[in-house]
Short mmCIF file of C-alpha atoms and ligand atoms in Angstrom, two decimals:
data_model
loop_
_atom_site.label_atom_id
_atom_site.label_comp_id
_atom_site.label_asym_id
_atom_site.label_seq_id
_atom_site.Cartn_x
_atom_site.Cartn_y
_atom_site.Cartn_z
CA MET O 1 -17.01 53.29 18.05
CA MET O 2 -13.69 55.00 18.70
CA PRO O 3 -10.94 53.54 16.55
CA GLU O 4 -8.45 51.24 18.25
CA LEU O 5 -6.17 51.36 15.23
CA THR O 6 -5.28 54.25 12.96
CA ILE O 7 -3.70 53.31 9.65
CA VAL O 8 -1.77 56.24 8.23
CA VAL O 9 -1.45 56.09 4.46
CA PRO O 10 0.70 58.66 2.66
CA THR O 11 -0.45 59.37 -0.87
CA LEU O 12 0.96 61.19 -3.83
CA ASN O 13 -0.93 60.55 -7.04
CA GLU O 14 -2.51 57.22 -6.13
CA ARG O 15 -5.99 57.75 -7.56
CA GLU O 16 -6.49 54.18 -8.67
CA ASN O 17 -5.02 52.53 -5.61
CA VAL O 18 -6.87 54.35 -2.85
CA PRO O 19 -10.34 52.80 -3.35
CA ARG O 20 -8.82 49.34 -3.76
CA LEU O 21 -6.88 49.71 -0.54
CA VAL O 22 -9.98 50.82 1.37
CA GLU O 23 -11.88 47.82 0.06
CA ARG O 24 -9.12 45.48 1.18
CA LEU O 25 -8.85 47.06 4.62
CA ASP O 26 -12.58 46.71 5.03
CA ARG O 27 -12.30 43.04 4.16
CA VAL O 28 -9.32 42.05 6.32
CA LEU O 29 -10.09 44.16 9.38
CA ARG O 30 -13.59 42.90 10.18
CA GLY O 31 -14.27 43.10 13.89
CA ILE O 32 -11.54 45.68 14.50
CA ALA O 33 -12.36 49.32 15.18
CA TRP O 34 -10.06 50.95 12.64
CA GLU O 35 -9.76 54.18 10.76
CA ALA O 36 -7.55 55.17 7.86
CA VAL O 37 -5.97 58.61 7.60
CA PHE O 38 -4.70 59.41 4.15
CA VAL O 39 -2.12 62.17 4.07
CA ASP O 40 -1.93 63.65 0.63
CA ASP O 41 0.70 66.10 -0.54
CA ASP O 42 -1.47 67.97 -2.98
CA SER O 43 -1.75 65.25 -5.63
CA ASP O 44 -2.79 66.53 -9.02
CA ASP O 45 -4.17 63.33 -10.52
CA GLY O 46 -7.55 63.43 -8.82
CA THR O 47 -6.55 61.48 -5.70
CA LEU O 48 -7.96 64.25 -3.52
CA GLU O 49 -11.39 64.02 -5.14
CA VAL O 50 -11.37 60.27 -4.60
CA LEU O 51 -10.39 60.73 -0.96
CA HIS O 52 -13.04 63.34 -0.45
CA ASP O 53 -15.77 61.09 -1.84
CA LEU O 54 -14.65 58.17 0.31
CA ALA O 55 -14.47 60.28 3.44
CA ARG O 56 -17.98 61.62 2.84
CA ARG O 57 -19.35 58.11 2.62
CA ASP O 58 -17.37 56.24 5.25
CA PRO O 59 -16.68 57.66 8.72
CA ARG O 60 -13.63 55.42 9.07
CA ILE O 61 -11.90 57.30 6.28
CA ARG O 62 -10.25 60.64 6.91
CA TYR O 63 -7.75 62.56 4.89
CA ILE O 64 -5.38 65.46 5.32
CA HIS O 65 -4.68 67.65 2.34
CA ARG O 66 -1.20 69.09 2.85
CA ILE O 67 -0.25 72.17 0.91
CA GLY O 68 3.22 73.63 0.85
CA ARG O 69 4.70 70.72 2.79
CA ALA O 70 6.17 67.61 1.30
CA GLY O 71 7.93 64.40 2.15
CA LEU O 72 6.93 60.90 3.03
CA SER O 73 8.11 60.84 6.66
CA SER O 74 6.64 64.19 7.61
CA ALA O 75 3.36 63.19 5.97
CA CYS O 76 3.18 60.03 8.08
CA LEU O 77 4.00 62.00 11.23
CA GLU O 78 1.23 64.42 10.47
CA GLY O 79 -1.22 61.57 10.07
CA MET O 80 -0.13 60.10 13.39
CA ALA O 81 -0.48 63.46 15.08
CA SER O 82 -4.12 63.55 14.00
CA SER O 83 -4.92 60.21 15.64
CA SER O 84 -6.07 59.42 19.15
CA ALA O 85 -6.03 55.64 18.76
CA PRO O 86 -3.81 53.50 21.02
CA PHE O 87 -2.21 51.79 17.99
CA LEU O 88 -0.80 53.46 14.89
CA ALA O 89 0.19 51.85 11.61
CA VAL O 90 1.89 53.20 8.52
CA MET O 91 1.29 51.61 5.16
CA ASP O 92 1.76 52.55 1.52
CA ALA O 93 -1.26 53.27 -0.64
CA ASP O 94 -0.01 51.37 -3.66
CA LEU O 95 -0.99 47.88 -2.43
CA GLN O 96 2.63 46.74 -2.23
CA HIS O 97 2.21 46.12 1.49
CA ASP O 98 0.23 43.07 2.49
CA GLU O 99 -2.86 44.27 4.36
CA ARG O 100 -3.41 40.79 5.79
CA LEU O 101 -0.48 41.42 8.11
CA LEU O 102 -2.27 44.22 9.95
CA SER O 103 -4.38 42.03 12.22
CA ASP O 104 -1.33 39.99 13.31
CA MET O 105 0.56 43.20 13.98
CA LEU O 106 -2.29 44.47 16.10
CA GLU O 107 -2.51 41.17 17.96
CA ALA O 108 1.18 41.39 18.93
CA LEU O 109 0.79 44.93 20.24
CA ARG O 110 -2.41 44.16 22.12
CA GLY O 111 -0.66 41.23 23.78
CA ASP O 112 2.19 43.57 24.77
CA GLU O 113 4.70 41.39 22.95
CA ALA O 114 6.36 44.45 21.44
CA ASP O 115 6.19 48.24 21.13
CA LEU O 116 6.65 48.06 17.40
CA VAL O 117 5.84 45.45 14.78
CA VAL O 118 7.56 45.68 11.43
CA GLY O 119 6.43 44.16 8.15
CA SER O 120 9.69 42.65 6.99
CA ARG O 121 11.05 41.50 3.64
CA TYR O 122 14.18 40.03 5.16
CA VAL O 123 12.92 37.44 7.62
CA ASP O 124 11.91 33.91 6.68
CA GLY O 125 8.74 33.97 4.66
CA GLY O 126 9.24 37.53 3.49
CA GLY O 127 10.57 38.72 0.17
CA MET O 128 10.35 40.94 -2.84
CA ALA O 129 10.14 38.69 -5.85
CA GLY O 130 9.70 41.52 -8.33
CA TRP O 131 12.89 43.38 -7.47
CA SER O 132 15.88 43.50 -9.78
CA GLY O 133 19.31 42.39 -8.56
CA PRO O 134 20.80 45.90 -8.31
CA ARG O 135 17.81 47.27 -6.44
CA LYS O 136 17.99 44.43 -3.93
CA MET O 137 21.68 45.06 -3.52
CA LEU O 138 21.14 48.78 -2.90
CA SER O 139 18.50 48.01 -0.32
CA ARG O 140 20.91 45.62 1.40
CA ILE O 141 23.67 48.22 1.53
CA ALA O 142 21.29 50.84 2.92
CA THR O 143 20.25 48.35 5.59
CA LEU O 144 23.87 47.76 6.62
CA LEU O 145 24.54 51.50 6.82
CA ALA O 146 21.67 51.86 9.23
CA LYS O 147 23.36 49.70 11.87
CA PRO O 148 25.23 52.53 13.63
CA VAL O 149 22.09 54.50 14.34
CA LEU O 150 19.97 51.49 15.24
CA ARG O 151 20.00 50.31 18.77
CA VAL O 152 17.94 47.20 18.18
CA ARG O 153 18.35 44.16 16.02
CA LEU O 154 16.15 44.56 13.00
CA GLU O 155 16.46 42.88 9.61
CA ASP O 156 14.40 45.38 7.65
CA PRO O 157 14.78 48.89 9.10
CA MET O 158 13.93 50.30 5.65
CA SER O 159 10.42 48.98 5.73
CA GLY O 160 7.64 51.46 5.16
CA PHE O 161 5.11 49.08 6.74
CA PHE O 162 4.89 49.00 10.53
CA MET O 163 2.65 49.44 13.55
CA LEU O 164 3.51 50.98 16.90
CA THR O 165 1.94 51.79 20.22
CA ARG O 166 0.91 55.29 21.03
CA ALA O 167 3.39 55.19 23.95
CA LEU O 168 6.32 54.59 21.59
CA TYR O 169 5.06 57.30 19.27
CA ARG O 170 5.01 59.69 22.23
CA ARG O 171 8.53 58.96 23.31
CA SER O 172 10.03 59.47 19.88
CA VAL O 173 7.95 62.18 18.29
CA ARG O 174 9.77 65.13 19.79
CA ARG O 175 13.10 63.94 18.45
CA VAL O 176 12.32 62.52 15.04
CA SER O 177 13.84 64.46 12.20
CA GLY O 178 10.94 63.83 9.81
CA GLN O 179 13.31 64.23 6.89
CA GLY O 180 13.26 62.00 3.88
CA PHE O 181 11.28 58.79 3.74
CA LYS O 182 12.68 56.41 6.34
CA LEU O 183 10.32 57.06 9.18
CA LEU O 184 10.79 53.68 10.84
CA LEU O 185 14.52 54.17 11.13
CA ASP O 186 13.95 57.71 12.28
CA ILE O 187 11.60 56.61 15.06
CA LEU O 188 13.94 53.85 16.20
CA ALA O 189 16.93 56.16 16.31
CA SER O 190 14.96 58.82 18.17
CA ALA O 191 13.00 56.91 20.79
CA ALA O 192 13.98 57.48 24.38
CA GLY O 193 14.57 54.17 26.15
CA ALA O 194 14.54 50.62 24.85
CA VAL O 195 12.20 49.53 22.09
CA ARG O 196 10.85 46.00 21.81
CA VAL O 197 10.58 45.13 18.15
CA LYS O 198 8.93 42.23 16.43
CA GLU O 199 9.27 41.44 12.73
CA LEU O 200 6.61 39.70 10.70
CA PRO O 201 7.40 38.47 7.20
CA PHE O 202 5.52 39.60 4.12
CA GLU O 203 6.01 39.48 0.41
CA PHE O 204 6.52 42.98 -1.02
CA ARG O 205 4.18 43.05 -4.00
CA ASN O 206 4.72 44.69 -7.34
CA ARG O 207 3.06 47.97 -8.06
CA VAL O 208 0.14 47.62 -10.45
CA SER O 209 -1.12 51.20 -10.87
CA GLY O 210 0.70 54.51 -10.67
CA VAL O 211 4.44 55.02 -10.38
CA SER O 212 7.00 55.03 -7.58
CA LYS O 213 7.68 58.48 -6.12
CA LEU O 214 11.06 57.72 -4.64
CA GLY O 215 13.36 59.23 -7.23
CA SER O 216 17.03 59.56 -7.97
CA LEU O 217 17.99 61.44 -4.84
CA VAL O 218 16.51 58.90 -2.48
CA MET O 219 19.93 57.60 -1.49
CA TYR O 220 21.11 61.13 -0.81
CA GLU O 221 18.12 61.81 1.43
CA TYR O 222 18.84 58.61 3.23
CA PHE O 223 22.41 59.72 3.99
CA LEU O 224 21.03 62.99 5.29
CA LEU O 225 18.82 61.15 7.72
CA LEU O 226 21.71 58.99 8.93
CA ALA O 227 24.00 62.00 9.29
CA ASP O 228 21.30 63.90 11.11
CA LYS O 229 20.86 61.02 13.56
CA LEU O 230 24.61 60.78 14.11
CA VAL O 231 25.67 64.42 14.46
CA GLY O 232 22.49 66.48 14.06
CA ARG O 233 22.37 67.02 17.80
CA TYR O 234 25.55 69.06 17.65
CA ILE O 235 25.32 70.81 14.32
CA PRO O 236 22.41 71.22 11.92
CA ILE O 237 23.02 68.92 8.97
CA ARG O 238 21.53 71.42 6.57
CA PHE O 239 24.16 73.94 7.59
CA VAL O 240 26.89 71.37 6.89
CA ILE O 241 25.57 70.84 3.37
CA PHE O 242 25.24 74.57 2.90
CA CYS O 243 28.91 74.96 3.88
CA ALA O 244 29.98 72.11 1.61
CA VAL O 245 28.21 73.83 -1.25
CA GLY O 246 29.89 77.08 -0.18
CA CYS O 247 33.35 75.48 -0.25
CA PHE O 248 32.66 74.14 -3.69
CA GLY O 249 31.64 77.67 -4.68
CA ALA O 250 34.86 79.11 -3.29
CA VAL O 251 36.97 76.65 -5.31
CA LEU O 252 34.96 77.45 -8.41
CA HIS O 253 35.35 81.16 -7.74
CA LEU O 254 39.13 80.93 -7.48
CA SER O 255 39.41 78.77 -10.60
CA VAL O 256 37.33 81.14 -12.68
CA LEU O 257 39.16 84.15 -11.30
CA GLY O 258 42.57 82.63 -11.97
CA SER O 259 41.66 81.51 -15.49
CA LEU O 260 40.26 84.87 -16.46
CA LEU O 261 43.26 86.69 -15.04
CA TYR O 262 46.09 84.51 -16.26
CA LEU O 263 44.68 82.53 -19.18
CA ALA O 264 42.36 85.13 -20.68
CA GLY O 265 44.33 88.17 -19.55
CA ARG O 266 41.30 90.09 -18.30
CA ASP O 267 41.56 92.79 -15.68
CA PHE O 268 40.94 92.01 -12.03
CA VAL O 269 37.61 93.75 -11.48
CA PHE O 270 36.07 92.09 -14.52
CA ALA O 271 37.43 88.67 -13.55
CA GLN O 272 36.30 89.03 -9.96
CA THR O 273 32.82 90.10 -11.01
CA VAL O 274 32.34 87.18 -13.38
CA ALA O 275 33.72 84.71 -10.84
CA THR O 276 31.46 86.06 -8.10
CA ILE O 277 28.30 85.86 -10.20
CA MET O 278 29.16 82.38 -11.39
CA ALA O 279 29.91 81.10 -7.93
CA MET O 280 26.72 82.56 -6.49
CA THR O 281 24.61 81.15 -9.30
CA VAL O 282 26.10 77.70 -8.98
CA ASN O 283 25.75 77.84 -5.19
CA PHE O 284 22.15 78.83 -5.51
CA THR O 285 21.44 75.95 -7.88
CA LEU O 286 23.19 73.38 -5.69
CA ASN O 287 21.51 74.65 -2.55
CA ASN O 288 18.19 74.46 -4.28
CA ILE O 289 18.79 70.84 -5.23
CA PHE O 290 20.52 69.56 -2.13
CA THR O 291 20.23 71.83 0.87
CA TYR O 292 16.61 72.86 0.47
CA ARG O 293 15.30 69.87 -1.34
CA ALA O 294 12.03 69.79 0.52
CA ARG O 295 11.36 73.44 -0.29
CA GLN O 296 12.78 73.39 -3.79
CA LEU O 297 11.98 76.45 -5.89
CA LYS O 298 10.68 75.93 -9.39
CA GLY O 299 9.59 78.01 -12.36
CA TRP O 300 9.38 81.74 -11.75
CA ASP O 301 10.11 81.31 -8.05
CA LEU O 302 13.49 80.03 -9.12
CA LEU O 303 14.33 83.28 -10.83
CA SER O 304 13.14 85.56 -8.03
CA GLY O 305 14.85 83.26 -5.53
CA LEU O 306 18.11 83.64 -7.42
CA PHE O 307 17.95 87.42 -7.18
CA PHE O 308 17.12 87.30 -3.48
CA PHE O 309 20.06 84.95 -3.06
CA TYR O 310 22.38 87.42 -4.80
CA ALA O 311 21.15 90.15 -2.45
CA VAL O 312 21.60 88.02 0.67
CA CYS O 313 25.11 86.98 -0.40
CA ALA O 314 26.06 90.56 -1.16
CA VAL O 315 25.19 91.56 2.38
CA GLY O 316 26.97 88.45 3.68
CA ALA O 317 30.12 89.42 1.79
CA PHE O 318 29.91 92.96 3.14
CA VAL O 319 29.56 91.71 6.74
CA ASN O 320 32.39 89.26 6.14
CA ILE O 321 34.75 91.96 4.93
CA GLN O 322 33.80 94.36 7.72
CA VAL O 323 34.37 91.76 10.44
CA ALA O 324 37.63 90.54 8.91
CA GLY O 325 38.92 94.10 8.45
CA TYR O 326 38.04 95.00 12.02
CA LEU O 327 39.75 91.92 13.46
CA PHE O 328 42.79 92.46 11.27
CA GLY O 329 42.95 96.00 12.63
CA LEU O 330 43.08 94.49 16.12
CA HIS O 331 46.21 92.58 15.04
CA VAL O 332 44.47 89.23 14.74
CA PRO O 333 46.60 87.22 12.26
CA TRP O 334 45.41 87.46 8.66
CA TRP O 335 44.17 83.88 8.45
CA GLY O 336 42.25 84.15 11.71
CA ALA O 337 40.62 87.41 10.68
CA GLY O 338 39.82 86.03 7.23
CA LEU O 339 38.38 82.80 8.61
CA MET O 340 36.26 84.59 11.21
CA GLY O 341 34.86 86.87 8.52
CA ALA O 342 34.08 83.89 6.31
CA ILE O 343 32.36 81.99 9.13
CA ILE O 344 30.20 84.92 10.14
CA GLY O 345 29.39 85.58 6.48
CA SER O 346 28.34 81.92 5.99
CA VAL O 347 26.16 81.86 9.06
CA TRP O 348 24.48 85.03 7.85
CA ASN O 349 24.01 83.65 4.35
CA TYR O 350 22.65 80.39 5.69
CA GLY O 351 20.29 81.89 8.23
CA VAL O 352 18.91 84.66 6.08
CA SER O 353 18.66 82.72 2.83
CA SER O 354 16.74 79.95 4.57
CA ILE O 355 14.20 82.53 5.62
CA VAL O 356 14.20 84.87 2.64
CA VAL O 357 15.00 82.61 -0.32
CA TRP O 358 13.76 79.20 0.74
CA SER O 359 11.02 80.40 3.01
CA ARG O 360 8.31 78.05 4.16
CA GLN O 361 5.81 80.49 2.82
CA LEU O 362 3.18 78.72 0.77
CA GLN O 363 3.61 79.15 -2.91
CA PRO O 364 0.23 78.98 -4.61
CA ARG O 365 0.41 76.11 -7.04
CA PRO O 366 -1.21 76.26 -10.43
CA ALA O 367 -4.23 73.98 -10.24
CA ARG O 368 -3.95 70.95 -12.46
CA ARG O 369 -7.09 69.27 -11.19
CA PRO O 370 -9.41 67.50 -13.61
CA ARG O 371 -10.92 70.46 -15.33
CA SER O 372 -14.26 69.10 -16.45
CA LYS O 373 -15.67 69.41 -12.91
CA ASP O 374 -15.15 73.13 -12.77
CA PRO O 375 -18.03 74.82 -14.60
CA ALA O 376 -16.19 78.12 -14.86
CA ARG O 377 -13.61 76.45 -17.03
CA LEU O 378 -16.12 74.98 -19.39
CA ARG O 379 -17.35 78.35 -20.55
CA PRO O 380 -15.68 79.26 -23.81
CA ARG O 381 -13.29 82.09 -23.39
CA ARG O 382 -13.99 85.17 -25.42
CA SER O 383 -11.29 87.40 -26.63
CA ALA O 384 -11.89 91.13 -26.36
CA GLY O 385 -12.59 91.65 -30.02
CA SER O 386 -15.21 88.98 -30.73
N1 GDD D 1 2.08 62.36 1.22
C1 GDD D 1 3.14 61.90 0.54
N2 GDD D 1 4.18 62.72 0.28
N3 GDD D 1 3.13 60.62 0.13
C2 GDD D 1 4.19 60.18 -0.58
C3 GDD D 1 5.30 60.98 -0.88
C4 GDD D 1 5.29 62.33 -0.42
O1 GDD D 1 6.21 63.12 -0.64
N4 GDD D 1 6.20 60.23 -1.58
C5 GDD D 1 5.64 59.01 -1.68
N5 GDD D 1 4.42 58.97 -1.11
C6 GDD D 1 3.51 57.82 -0.94
C7 GDD D 1 3.16 57.09 -2.21
O2 GDD D 1 2.00 57.59 -2.80
C8 GDD D 1 2.96 55.68 -1.69
O3 GDD D 1 1.66 55.49 -1.15
C9 GDD D 1 3.95 55.57 -0.57
O4 GDD D 1 4.21 56.88 -0.14
C10 GDD D 1 5.27 54.87 -0.97
O5 GDD D 1 5.81 55.53 -2.09
P1 GDD D 1 6.40 54.72 -3.33
O6 GDD D 1 6.80 55.74 -4.33
O7 GDD D 1 5.46 53.65 -3.75
O8 GDD D 1 7.69 54.12 -2.67
P2 GDD D 1 8.46 52.76 -2.98
O9 GDD D 1 7.52 51.66 -3.29
O10 GDD D 1 9.53 53.04 -3.95
O11 GDD D 1 9.13 52.52 -1.55
C11 GDD D 1 8.43 51.85 -0.53
O12 GDD D 1 9.15 50.74 -0.17
C12 GDD D 1 10.36 50.97 0.48
C13 GDD D 1 10.97 49.68 0.82
O13 GDD D 1 12.02 49.48 0.03
C14 GDD D 1 8.18 52.76 0.69
O14 GDD D 1 7.33 52.09 1.58
C15 GDD D 1 9.44 53.06 1.42
O15 GDD D 1 9.13 53.75 2.63
C16 GDD D 1 10.11 51.76 1.73
O16 GDD D 1 11.33 52.04 2.36
MN1 MN D 2 5.57 51.65 -3.65
#
């Protein structure tokens, strides 16, 4: 039977939780034609093997193995894109979301009571008993900040547990930013036309197995999403961060240059060279952490990326100086010529480094799969001499 409901489940190292979740879905969704699509971002704890086994045994289970792409929201979107069911749900794999809510959510959508049903911690009957005071507080603040981009009244726009109609998916999917991990908020802020929302309470459970993947920069990513929803239409938010990093680099450059010249008494060319290299290196590092978070370079790629970045910036500086010199020659005032040069240089640096340094090209990842299953690895390695 064709599924009426697709449940999209993002996974990143959830080996233990996946089979338990499937069992529970099977139990609570009797009589409903459902399927689950797990979207895994190349877990290295054996989750993929578990998913593969399940999918071979149960036609309701599918999975997508994503390589070279990352991020909770984009994973969920990819799962949705693979579905042809009239109703789509998103739910965490770690059993923190109450699966018993799914049938009520479906009921509300079938009855056309809403376009979207949200599993909510902040309506009567909902909660999150296991959360510490500060974490609750942070969640509350994030919820308040979401108000300007939300056009509907919703107590828990941060929820990662919701179900929507295919029609709503269609009218938001072309505009969602897919950045970060707040897909619900993203969808609501992107949908064309009014959205009818219903909230159903549930108790957010504690995680039993595995660890949370939402790390220290989660708040930062959240701000990016908000900023993107507010001004992203006019100017790419990534470019704004890139420029902020660039401004920081310029300040650093001038401070190093000044100190070397006047405090250390070095000559200008030496001071300028040191300041330039330092500023570029710091810029590269900051861009790698903030601007290109989703495509972050690591290990050896970091080193080669740094050298590519130097090369790109060198060309950018050359273009900058050429343009500024030309304009100055045309009697454009010094600050106008200088600014124009800097802007064109930045656009160049941004555009080219995003392609050359932080390309989307797939970096082959060293396999860290359970080794015992690979017979080639079991053979003892012989060194040339023995
Ligand atoms: N494919 C993929 N890619 N899955 C991911 C990624 C990723 O980059 N990051 C996390 N996941 C999966 C996890 O494996 C888990 O199934 C689910 O997404 C949620 O991740 P957690 O790490 O457990 O997040 P959390 O419990 O801290 O946050 C949850 O609750 C928040 C409510 O405060 C999530 O549901 C958030 O979306 C929600 O806002
Ligand atoms: Mn969780």
